[in-house]
PDB file of C-alpha atoms in Angstrom:
ATOM      1  CA  MET F 501      -3.194  -1.481  -0.714  1.00 49.00           C
ATOM      2  CA  ARG F 502      -5.862   0.401   1.236  1.00 51.00           C
ATOM      3  CA  ARG F 503      -4.593   1.023   4.750  1.00 52.00           C
ATOM      4  CA  LEU F 504      -6.793   1.179   7.774  1.00 53.00           C
ATOM      5  CA  HIS F 505      -6.897   4.573   9.411  1.00 52.00           C
ATOM      6  CA  GLY F 506      -8.808   6.644  11.891  1.00 50.00           C
ATOM      7  CA  LEU F 507     -11.037   4.990  14.462  1.00 55.00           C
ATOM      8  CA  CYS F 508     -10.469   1.547  12.974  1.00 55.00           C
ATOM      9  CA  ALA F 509      -6.687   1.751  13.021  1.00 53.00           C
ATOM     10  CA  LEU F 510      -6.601   3.314  16.463  1.00 57.00           C
ATOM     11  CA  ILE F 511      -8.944   0.648  17.773  1.00 58.00           C
ATOM     12  CA  LEU F 512      -6.755  -2.039  16.242  1.00 54.00           C
ATOM     13  CA  LEU F 513      -3.733  -0.541  17.943  1.00 58.00           C
ATOM     14  CA  ALA F 514      -5.719  -0.718  21.133  1.00 50.00           C
ATOM     15  CA  LEU F 515      -7.815  -3.812  20.506  1.00 43.00           C
ATOM     16  CA  SER F 516      -5.819  -6.071  18.195  1.00 38.00           C
ATOM     17  CA  THR F 517      -5.673  -9.830  18.238  1.00 35.00           C
ATOM     18  CA  ALA F 518      -2.397 -11.558  17.540  1.00 35.00           C
ATOM     19  CA  CYS F 519      -3.657 -13.338  14.450  1.00 42.00           C
ATOM     20  CA  ALA F 520      -0.300 -13.035  12.693  1.00 44.00           C
ATOM     21  CA  PRO F 521       2.662 -15.154  13.731  1.00 46.00           C
ATOM     22  CA  PRO F 522       4.524 -12.989  16.269  1.00 48.00           C
ATOM     23  CA  PRO F 523       8.201 -12.167  15.821  1.00 48.00           C
ATOM     24  CA  ALA F 524      10.601 -14.743  17.235  1.00 46.00           C
ATOM     25  CA  LYS F 525      11.416 -12.328  20.044  1.00 53.00           C
ATOM     26  CA  ALA F 526       8.570  -9.973  20.905  1.00 62.00           C
ATOM     27  CA  GLU F 527       9.942  -6.592  21.934  1.00 80.00           C
ATOM     28  CA  PRO F 528       7.311  -3.847  21.787  1.00 92.00           C
ATOM     29  CA  ALA F 529       8.792  -0.390  22.116  1.00 94.00           C
ATOM     30  CA  VAL F 530       9.637   1.076  25.515  1.00 97.00           C
ATOM     31  CA  TRP F 531      10.732   4.636  26.313  1.00 98.00           C
ATOM     32  CA  ILE F 532      12.291   5.846  29.565  1.00 98.00           C
ATOM     33  CA  VAL F 533      12.073   9.548  30.466  1.00 98.00           C
ATOM     34  CA  ARG F 534      14.471  10.926  33.079  1.00 95.00           C
ATOM     35  CA  ASP F 535      15.259  14.107  34.912  1.00 92.00           C
ATOM     36  CA  HIS F 536      17.360  14.651  38.038  1.00 90.00           C
ATOM     37  CA  ASP F 537      14.931  12.928  40.417  1.00 94.00           C
ATOM     38  CA  SER F 538      12.319  11.145  38.273  1.00 96.00           C
ATOM     39  CA  GLU F 539      12.078   8.173  35.941  1.00 97.00           C
ATOM     40  CA  MET F 540       9.031   7.493  33.759  1.00 99.00           C
ATOM     41  CA  LEU F 541       8.561   4.473  31.480  1.00 99.00           C
ATOM     42  CA  LEU F 542       6.173   4.813  28.515  1.00 99.00           C
ATOM     43  CA  PHE F 543       4.620   1.713  26.944  1.00 97.00           C
ATOM     44  CA  GLY F 544       2.148   1.410  24.058  1.00 94.00           C
ATOM     45  CA  SER F 545      -0.880  -0.707  24.841  1.00 89.00           C
ATOM     46  CA  VAL F 546      -3.131  -3.193  23.108  1.00 80.00           C
ATOM     47  CA  HIS F 547      -6.315  -3.435  25.174  1.00 82.00           C
ATOM     48  CA  LEU F 548      -7.545  -6.864  24.006  1.00 78.00           C
ATOM     49  CA  LEU F 549      -5.259  -9.804  23.259  1.00 79.00           C
ATOM     50  CA  PRO F 550      -5.555 -13.581  22.993  1.00 78.00           C
ATOM     51  CA  PRO F 551      -4.110 -15.830  25.685  1.00 82.00           C
ATOM     52  CA  GLY F 552      -0.609 -17.188  25.315  1.00 82.00           C
ATOM     53  CA  LEU F 553       1.037 -14.211  23.621  1.00 81.00           C
ATOM     54  CA  ASP F 554       4.484 -13.396  25.040  1.00 87.00           C
ATOM     55  CA  TRP F 555       4.638  -9.628  24.640  1.00 90.00           C
ATOM     56  CA  ARG F 556       5.979  -8.213  27.924  1.00 92.00           C
ATOM     57  CA  PRO F 557       9.475  -6.694  27.710  1.00 93.00           C
ATOM     58  CA  GLN F 558      11.656  -7.292  30.755  1.00 94.00           C
ATOM     59  CA  THR F 559      12.232  -3.538  30.934  1.00 96.00           C
ATOM     60  CA  LEU F 560       8.521  -3.030  31.569  1.00 97.00           C
ATOM     61  CA  ASP F 561       8.392  -5.682  34.282  1.00 96.00           C
ATOM     62  CA  ASP F 562      11.466  -4.242  35.997  1.00 97.00           C
ATOM     63  CA  ALA F 563      10.030  -0.717  35.975  1.00 97.00           C
ATOM     64  CA  LEU F 564       6.691  -1.949  37.242  1.00 97.00           C
ATOM     65  CA  ALA F 565       8.290  -3.726  40.188  1.00 96.00           C
ATOM     66  CA  ASP F 566       9.916  -0.466  41.338  1.00 96.00           C
ATOM     67  CA  ALA F 567       7.135   1.963  40.378  1.00 98.00           C
ATOM     68  CA  ASP F 568       5.549   4.435  42.757  1.00 98.00           C
ATOM     69  CA  ASP F 569       2.595   5.047  40.455  1.00 98.00           C
ATOM     70  CA  LEU F 570       1.029   3.485  37.355  1.00 98.00           C
ATOM     71  CA  TRP F 571      -0.936   5.542  34.815  1.00 99.00           C
ATOM     72  CA  PHE F 572      -3.448   4.319  32.240  1.00 98.00           C
ATOM     73  CA  GLU F 573      -5.714   6.191  29.838  1.00 97.00           C
ATOM     74  CA  LEU F 574      -8.717   5.183  31.964  1.00 96.00           C
ATOM     75  CA  PRO F 575      -9.212   3.472  35.312  1.00 94.00           C
ATOM     76  CA  VAL F 576      -8.814  -0.276  34.764  1.00 92.00           C
ATOM     77  CA  GLY F 577     -11.570  -2.664  35.774  1.00 88.00           C
ATOM     78  CA  PRO F 578     -15.148  -3.842  35.259  1.00 90.00           C
ATOM     79  CA  ALA F 579     -16.660  -0.609  36.584  1.00 92.00           C
ATOM     80  CA  THR F 580     -14.973   1.365  33.798  1.00 92.00           C
ATOM     81  CA  ASP F 581     -16.086  -1.164  31.189  1.00 89.00           C
ATOM     82  CA  GLN F 582     -19.687  -0.873  32.374  1.00 93.00           C
ATOM     83  CA  GLU F 583     -19.569   2.922  32.431  1.00 95.00           C
ATOM     84  CA  ALA F 584     -18.126   2.980  28.912  1.00 93.00           C
ATOM     85  CA  GLY F 585     -20.945   0.766  27.671  1.00 92.00           C
ATOM     86  CA  ARG F 586     -23.611   2.965  29.229  1.00 94.00           C
ATOM     87  CA  LEU F 587     -22.108   6.192  27.907  1.00 95.00           C
ATOM     88  CA  ALA F 588     -21.525   4.769  24.432  1.00 94.00           C
ATOM     89  CA  MET F 589     -25.192   3.825  24.193  1.00 93.00           C
ATOM     90  CA  ARG F 590     -26.141   7.365  25.212  1.00 95.00           C
ATOM     91  CA  LEU F 591     -23.654   9.288  23.069  1.00 96.00           C
ATOM     92  CA  GLY F 592     -23.387   6.926  20.121  1.00 97.00           C
ATOM     93  CA  VAL F 593     -27.036   6.746  19.007  1.00 97.00           C
ATOM     94  CA  LEU F 594     -28.209   8.907  16.106  1.00 98.00           C
ATOM     95  CA  PRO F 595     -30.912  11.512  16.739  1.00 96.00           C
ATOM     96  CA  PRO F 596     -34.301  11.106  15.017  1.00 95.00           C
ATOM     97  CA  GLY F 597     -33.939  11.388  11.266  1.00 96.00           C
ATOM     98  CA  PRO F 598     -31.894   9.530   8.663  1.00 97.00           C
ATOM     99  CA  GLY F 599     -30.323   6.277   9.823  1.00 98.00           C
ATOM    100  CA  LEU F 600     -26.710   5.275   9.296  1.00 98.00           C
ATOM    101  CA  TYR F 601     -27.345   3.326   6.093  1.00 98.00           C
ATOM    102  CA  GLU F 602     -29.112   6.296   4.519  1.00 97.00           C
ATOM    103  CA  ARG F 603     -26.183   8.575   5.352  1.00 98.00           C
ATOM    104  CA  LEU F 604     -23.650   6.364   3.557  1.00 98.00           C
ATOM    105  CA  PRO F 605     -23.014   6.086  -0.196  1.00 96.00           C
ATOM    106  CA  GLU F 606     -24.410   2.954  -1.818  1.00 96.00           C
ATOM    107  CA  GLU F 607     -21.220   0.890  -1.898  1.00 96.00           C
ATOM    108  CA  SER F 608     -20.507   1.661   1.745  1.00 97.00           C
ATOM    109  CA  ARG F 609     -24.064   0.642   2.656  1.00 97.00           C
ATOM    110  CA  LEU F 610     -23.507  -2.698   0.955  1.00 97.00           C
ATOM    111  CA  ARG F 611     -20.178  -3.194   2.695  1.00 96.00           C
ATOM    112  CA  LEU F 612     -21.684  -2.332   6.062  1.00 97.00           C
ATOM    113  CA  GLY F 613     -24.409  -4.899   5.498  1.00 96.00           C
ATOM    114  CA  ARG F 614     -21.955  -7.613   4.479  1.00 96.00           C
ATOM    115  CA  LEU F 615     -19.691  -6.993   7.465  1.00 95.00           C
ATOM    116  CA  ALA F 616     -22.673  -6.926   9.821  1.00 96.00           C
ATOM    117  CA  VAL F 617     -23.704 -10.369   8.580  1.00 95.00           C
ATOM    118  CA  LYS F 618     -20.141 -11.678   8.725  1.00 93.00           C
ATOM    119  CA  TYR F 619     -19.662 -10.651  12.350  1.00 92.00           C
ATOM    120  CA  GLY F 620     -23.205 -11.221  13.559  1.00 94.00           C
ATOM    121  CA  VAL F 621     -24.079  -7.591  14.292  1.00 95.00           C
ATOM    122  CA  PRO F 622     -27.815  -6.873  13.772  1.00 95.00           C
ATOM    123  CA  PRO F 623     -28.134  -4.466  10.807  1.00 94.00           C
ATOM    124  CA  ASN F 624     -31.139  -2.734  12.366  1.00 94.00           C
ATOM    125  CA  MET F 625     -29.069  -1.926  15.429  1.00 95.00           C
ATOM    126  CA  LEU F 626     -26.191  -0.570  13.333  1.00 97.00           C
ATOM    127  CA  ASP F 627     -28.606   1.685  11.479  1.00 98.00           C
ATOM    128  CA  GLN F 628     -29.345   3.529  14.727  1.00 97.00           C
ATOM    129  CA  LEU F 629     -25.700   4.232  15.563  1.00 98.00           C
ATOM    130  CA  LYS F 630     -23.455   7.176  14.831  1.00 98.00           C
ATOM    131  CA  PRO F 631     -20.628   6.257  12.454  1.00 97.00           C
ATOM    132  CA  TRP F 632     -17.938   6.272  15.160  1.00 96.00           C
ATOM    133  CA  PHE F 633     -19.880   3.865  17.363  1.00 96.00           C
ATOM    134  CA  ALA F 634     -20.718   1.566  14.449  1.00 97.00           C
ATOM    135  CA  GLU F 635     -17.022   1.452  13.578  1.00 93.00           C
ATOM    136  CA  VAL F 636     -16.017   0.685  17.158  1.00 91.00           C
ATOM    137  CA  LEU F 637     -18.682  -2.007  17.435  1.00 92.00           C
ATOM    138  CA  LEU F 638     -17.680  -3.753  14.213  1.00 91.00           C
ATOM    139  CA  VAL F 639     -13.992  -3.774  15.089  1.00 85.00           C
ATOM    140  CA  THR F 640     -14.474  -4.988  18.653  1.00 85.00           C
ATOM    141  CA  THR F 641     -16.858  -7.712  17.479  1.00 85.00           C
ATOM    142  CA  MET F 642     -14.334  -8.832  14.892  1.00 82.00           C
ATOM    143  CA  VAL F 643     -11.602  -8.908  17.518  1.00 78.00           C
ATOM    144  CA  GLY F 644     -13.750 -10.953  19.882  1.00 80.00           C
ATOM    145  CA  ALA F 645     -14.486 -13.430  17.108  1.00 79.00           C
ATOM    146  CA  ARG F 646     -10.742 -13.985  16.776  1.00 76.00           C
ATOM    147  CA  GLY F 647     -10.418 -15.065  20.407  1.00 78.00           C
ATOM    148  CA  ALA F 648      -9.143 -11.903  22.081  1.00 77.00           C
ATOM    149  CA  ASP F 649     -10.450 -10.636  25.375  1.00 80.00           C
ATOM    150  CA  ILE F 650      -9.822  -7.792  27.767  1.00 85.00           C
ATOM    151  CA  ALA F 651      -8.485 -10.108  30.479  1.00 87.00           C
ATOM    152  CA  HIS F 652      -5.380 -10.815  28.369  1.00 85.00           C
ATOM    153  CA  GLY F 653      -4.943  -7.224  27.167  1.00 86.00           C
ATOM    154  CA  VAL F 654      -2.058  -5.012  28.191  1.00 91.00           C
ATOM    155  CA  GLU F 655      -3.894  -2.932  30.798  1.00 94.00           C
ATOM    156  CA  ARG F 656      -5.372  -5.865  32.681  1.00 94.00           C
ATOM    157  CA  GLN F 657      -2.084  -7.781  32.619  1.00 93.00           C
ATOM    158  CA  VAL F 658      -0.004  -4.805  33.737  1.00 96.00           C
ATOM    159  CA  SER F 659      -2.506  -3.851  36.426  1.00 96.00           C
ATOM    160  CA  ALA F 660      -2.564  -7.404  37.769  1.00 95.00           C
ATOM    161  CA  ALA F 661       1.246  -7.533  37.872  1.00 95.00           C
ATOM    162  CA  ALA F 662       1.621  -4.227  39.717  1.00 96.00           C
ATOM    163  CA  PRO F 663       2.738  -4.370  43.355  1.00 96.00           C
ATOM    164  CA  PRO F 664      -0.119  -3.645  45.791  1.00 95.00           C
ATOM    165  CA  ALA F 665       1.451  -0.379  46.953  1.00 95.00           C
ATOM    166  CA  VAL F 666       1.543   1.193  43.474  1.00 97.00           C
ATOM    167  CA  ARG F 667      -0.761   4.217  43.112  1.00 97.00           C
ATOM    168  CA  LEU F 668      -3.135   3.792  40.151  1.00 97.00           C
ATOM    169  CA  GLN F 669      -3.871   6.924  38.097  1.00 98.00           C
ATOM    170  CA  ALA F 670      -5.925   7.742  34.975  1.00 98.00           C
ATOM    171  CA  LEU F 671      -5.162  10.367  32.335  1.00 98.00           C
ATOM    172  CA  GLU F 672      -8.805  10.954  31.417  1.00 97.00           C
ATOM    173  CA  SER F 673     -12.357   9.920  32.252  1.00 96.00           C
ATOM    174  CA  VAL F 674     -14.569   7.606  30.229  1.00 95.00           C
ATOM    175  CA  GLU F 675     -16.712  10.602  29.306  1.00 95.00           C
ATOM    176  CA  ASP F 676     -13.641  12.536  28.119  1.00 93.00           C
ATOM    177  CA  GLN F 677     -12.551   9.642  25.938  1.00 93.00           C
ATOM    178  CA  LEU F 678     -15.929   9.017  24.322  1.00 94.00           C
ATOM    179  CA  ALA F 679     -16.469  12.745  23.800  1.00 93.00           C
ATOM    180  CA  ALA F 680     -13.279  12.806  21.728  1.00 90.00           C
ATOM    181  CA  PHE F 681     -14.930  10.331  19.361  1.00 91.00           C
ATOM    182  CA  ASP F 682     -18.401  11.850  19.493  1.00 94.00           C
ATOM    183  CA  ASN F 683     -17.363  15.464  18.868  1.00 93.00           C
ATOM    184  CA  VAL F 684     -15.798  14.704  15.488  1.00 92.00           C
ATOM    185  CA  PRO F 685     -17.906  16.293  12.700  1.00 93.00           C
ATOM    186  CA  MET F 686     -20.425  13.878  11.156  1.00 96.00           C
ATOM    187  CA  GLU F 687     -18.866  14.256   7.702  1.00 93.00           C
ATOM    188  CA  GLU F 688     -15.525  12.980   8.950  1.00 92.00           C
ATOM    189  CA  GLN F 689     -17.120  10.179  10.946  1.00 94.00           C
ATOM    190  CA  LEU F 690     -18.836   9.017   7.757  1.00 95.00           C
ATOM    191  CA  ALA F 691     -15.651   9.388   5.710  1.00 92.00           C
ATOM    192  CA  SER F 692     -13.687   7.343   8.234  1.00 91.00           C
ATOM    193  CA  LEU F 693     -16.334   4.633   8.372  1.00 94.00           C
ATOM    194  CA  ALA F 694     -16.623   4.413   4.573  1.00 93.00           C
ATOM    195  CA  TYR F 695     -12.858   4.252   4.148  1.00 89.00           C
ATOM    196  CA  ASN F 696     -12.406   1.573   6.760  1.00 87.00           C
ATOM    197  CA  LEU F 697     -15.350  -0.542   5.639  1.00 92.00           C
ATOM    198  CA  GLN F 698     -13.575  -0.841   2.307  1.00 90.00           C
ATOM    199  CA  ALA F 699     -10.262  -1.569   4.014  1.00 85.00           C
ATOM    200  CA  MET F 700     -11.813  -4.267   6.223  1.00 84.00           C
ATOM    201  CA  GLU F 701     -13.133  -6.064   3.133  1.00 87.00           C
ATOM    202  CA  GLU F 702     -10.251  -5.528   0.732  1.00 87.00           C
ATOM    203  CA  ASP F 703      -7.216  -5.748   3.012  1.00 81.00           C
ATOM    204  CA  PRO F 704      -7.899  -8.164   5.882  1.00 71.00           C
ATOM    205  CA  ALA F 705      -4.131  -8.676   6.264  1.00 69.00           C
ATOM    206  CA  ALA F 706      -4.000  -5.153   7.701  1.00 70.00           C
ATOM    207  CA  PHE F 707      -5.047  -6.591  11.040  1.00 67.00           C
ATOM    208  CA  ASP F 708      -2.125  -9.004  11.023  1.00 69.00           C
ATOM    209  CA  ARG F 709       0.281  -6.270   9.991  1.00 77.00           C
ATOM    210  CA  LEU F 710      -0.699  -3.954  12.818  1.00 78.00           C
ATOM    211  CA  VAL F 711      -0.165  -6.685  15.386  1.00 75.00           C
ATOM    212  CA  SER F 712       3.231  -7.651  13.964  1.00 80.00           C
ATOM    213  CA  ILE F 713       4.259  -4.000  13.790  1.00 87.00           C
ATOM    214  CA  TRP F 714       3.402  -3.457  17.453  1.00 86.00           C
ATOM    215  CA  MET F 715       5.152  -6.653  18.510  1.00 88.00           C
ATOM    216  CA  SER F 716       8.351  -5.773  16.639  1.00 89.00           C
ATOM    217  CA  ALA F 717       8.438  -2.053  17.574  1.00 92.00           C
ATOM    218  CA  ASP F 718       8.517  -0.922  13.933  1.00 91.00           C
ATOM    219  CA  LEU F 719       7.496   2.644  14.695  1.00 93.00           C
ATOM    220  CA  ALA F 720       7.887   3.995  11.163  1.00 92.00           C
ATOM    221  CA  ALA F 721       5.560   1.300   9.856  1.00 90.00           C
ATOM    222  CA  LEU F 722       3.141   1.883  12.721  1.00 87.00           C
ATOM    223  CA  GLU F 723       2.915   5.564  11.865  1.00 90.00           C
ATOM    224  CA  ALA F 724       2.605   4.847   8.133  1.00 87.00           C
ATOM    225  CA  GLU F 725      -0.159   2.277   8.617  1.00 83.00           C
ATOM    226  CA  ALA F 726      -2.300   4.116  11.138  1.00 78.00           C
ATOM    227  CA  VAL F 727      -1.461   7.753  11.707  1.00 87.00           C
ATOM    228  CA  THR F 728      -0.367   9.206   8.358  1.00 86.00           C
ATOM    229  CA  PRO F 729      -3.499   8.100   6.441  1.00 82.00           C
ATOM    230  CA  LEU F 730      -5.677   9.419   9.259  1.00 83.00           C
ATOM    231  CA  LYS F 731      -4.159  12.898   8.920  1.00 86.00           C
ATOM    232  CA  ALA F 732      -4.903  12.881   5.189  1.00 84.00           C
ATOM    233  CA  VAL F 733      -8.415  11.416   5.178  1.00 81.00           C
ATOM    234  CA  ALA F 734      -9.886  12.761   8.422  1.00 84.00           C
ATOM    235  CA  PRO F 735      -7.819  15.672   9.768  1.00 89.00           C
ATOM    236  CA  ALA F 736     -10.359  16.745  12.401  1.00 89.00           C
ATOM    237  CA  LEU F 737     -10.490  13.175  13.677  1.00 87.00           C
ATOM    238  CA  TYR F 738      -6.695  13.127  13.891  1.00 91.00           C
ATOM    239  CA  GLU F 739      -6.655  16.425  15.794  1.00 93.00           C
ATOM    240  CA  ARG F 740      -9.188  15.262  18.380  1.00 92.00           C
ATOM    241  CA  LEU F 741      -8.088  11.670  18.884  1.00 92.00           C
ATOM    242  CA  ILE F 742      -4.318  12.122  18.729  1.00 94.00           C
ATOM    243  CA  VAL F 743      -3.112  15.723  18.923  1.00 96.00           C
ATOM    244  CA  ALA F 744      -5.516  17.140  21.513  1.00 96.00           C
ATOM    245  CA  ARG F 745      -5.453  14.118  23.796  1.00 97.00           C
ATOM    246  CA  ASN F 746      -1.654  13.912  23.641  1.00 98.00           C
ATOM    247  CA  ALA F 747      -1.440  17.579  24.611  1.00 98.00           C
ATOM    248  CA  ALA F 748      -3.732  17.035  27.591  1.00 98.00           C
ATOM    249  CA  TRP F 749      -1.795  13.973  28.704  1.00 98.00           C
ATOM    250  CA  LEU F 750       1.554  15.711  28.219  1.00 98.00           C
ATOM    251  CA  ALA F 751       0.593  18.403  30.717  1.00 98.00           C
ATOM    252  CA  GLN F 752      -0.203  15.746  33.311  1.00 98.00           C
ATOM    253  CA  LEU F 753       3.040  13.875  32.676  1.00 98.00           C
ATOM    254  CA  GLN F 754       5.007  17.115  33.023  1.00 97.00           C
ATOM    255  CA  ASP F 755       3.355  17.728  36.378  1.00 97.00           C
ATOM    256  CA  ARG F 756       4.350  14.235  37.471  1.00 97.00           C
ATOM    257  CA  LEU F 757       7.945  14.734  36.319  1.00 97.00           C
ATOM    258  CA  GLU F 758       8.157  17.929  38.364  1.00 95.00           C
ATOM    259  CA  GLY F 759       7.885  15.682  41.403  1.00 94.00           C
ATOM    260  CA  SER F 760      10.137  12.737  42.140  1.00 96.00           C
ATOM    261  CA  GLY F 761       9.929   8.970  41.933  1.00 97.00           C
ATOM    262  CA  ARG F 762       9.325   6.191  39.431  1.00 98.00           C
ATOM    263  CA  THR F 763       6.307   6.070  37.124  1.00 98.00           C
ATOM    264  CA  VAL F 764       4.961   3.664  34.494  1.00 99.00           C
ATOM    265  CA  VAL F 765       2.594   5.057  31.831  1.00 99.00           C
ATOM    266  CA  VAL F 766       0.572   2.736  29.576  1.00 98.00           C
ATOM    267  CA  VAL F 767      -1.411   4.303  26.698  1.00 96.00           C
ATOM    268  CA  GLY F 768      -2.484   3.249  23.219  1.00 92.00           C
ATOM    269  CA  ALA F 769       0.486   2.653  20.935  1.00 91.00           C
ATOM    270  CA  GLY F 770      -0.710   5.212  18.389  1.00 90.00           C
ATOM    271  CA  HIS F 771      -0.126   7.979  20.932  1.00 95.00           C
ATOM    272  CA  LEU F 772       3.602   7.273  21.159  1.00 96.00           C
ATOM    273  CA  VAL F 773       4.704   7.554  17.516  1.00 95.00           C
ATOM    274  CA  GLY F 774       5.524  10.479  15.263  1.00 93.00           C
ATOM    275  CA  GLU F 775       6.284  14.124  15.889  1.00 94.00           C
ATOM    276  CA  VAL F 776       3.214  14.643  18.100  1.00 96.00           C
ATOM    277  CA  GLY F 777       3.759  11.388  19.998  1.00 97.00           C
ATOM    278  CA  LEU F 778       4.455  11.686  23.706  1.00 98.00           C
ATOM    279  CA  PRO F 779       8.145  10.661  23.493  1.00 98.00           C
ATOM    280  CA  ALA F 780       8.865  13.253  20.789  1.00 98.00           C
ATOM    281  CA  ARG F 781       7.019  15.970  22.671  1.00 98.00           C
ATOM    282  CA  LEU F 782       8.860  15.199  25.896  1.00 98.00           C
ATOM    283  CA  ARG F 783      12.186  15.339  24.043  1.00 97.00           C
ATOM    284  CA  ALA F 784      11.188  18.711  22.595  1.00 97.00           C
ATOM    285  CA  LEU F 785      10.643  19.974  26.136  1.00 96.00           C
ATOM    286  CA  GLY F 786      14.206  19.041  27.045  1.00 95.00           C
ATOM    287  CA  TYR F 787      13.674  15.778  28.891  1.00 96.00           C
ATOM    288  CA  GLN F 788      16.136  12.939  28.458  1.00 95.00           C
ATOM    289  CA  VAL F 789      14.197  10.206  26.642  1.00 97.00           C
ATOM    290  CA  GLU F 790      15.816   6.824  26.107  1.00 96.00           C
ATOM    291  CA  GLY F 791      14.213   4.701  23.395  1.00 94.00           C
ATOM    292  CA  PRO F 792      13.492   4.582  19.673  1.00 89.00           C
TER     293      PRO F 792
END
């Protein structure tokens, strides 16, 4: 079985549809970090979801009702979506020279063409894109075709449920986030795209698995499906998208914990698993962390 990894897996953790039957009782993982005068709940997000999926743990709702501040990766709302689209079109286009198809090996070119036709993405447009942006575009188009939308995703639902007095915070800017994708060496972008094009064709059940894993809080499976293969196939990608961003976010969460009050933090689920995940790193710093 060829597992999804890299951009594709991370996007699926952030942009999955619930195309698999959900567990009888959906309980995505929740962590609670405490010190003498602070409490911080960590929750792994899925940015796009279909309507009607019952995913919200009561622990999350309870923490949200009492929260002083609510943190996301990015500011939540249409303005951020529009800014991301503009920046992606600026950063994600190849410079003059060989197009994307020419940069890929033959079998990957054929797969890219087949998937473009399947999901209605113009091949000529894909040919102008950097590998990371082509991968993002294919995955998000596939997700949209399955009925998911941002309005039913975790961030929009949590933001809408937050009390009016909650302070909204962001861990990074849109430009920071897209730069993490764009600064990956071209060779690894191409390797990730080629790997995941094959996975998208040969193992379509991977999408269902990732959703079920998130819904059932199977963290070992989540790491095995998404993070471990990424480290092996595209180590620079792993360092930029997971390790470096987690380190930057950790510093901000530490600053928040040095104060007092109640905080809810919602970030992509892939950032919360494994030895470099935020819960593990907070435990290593001596914080009391309740959760898996």
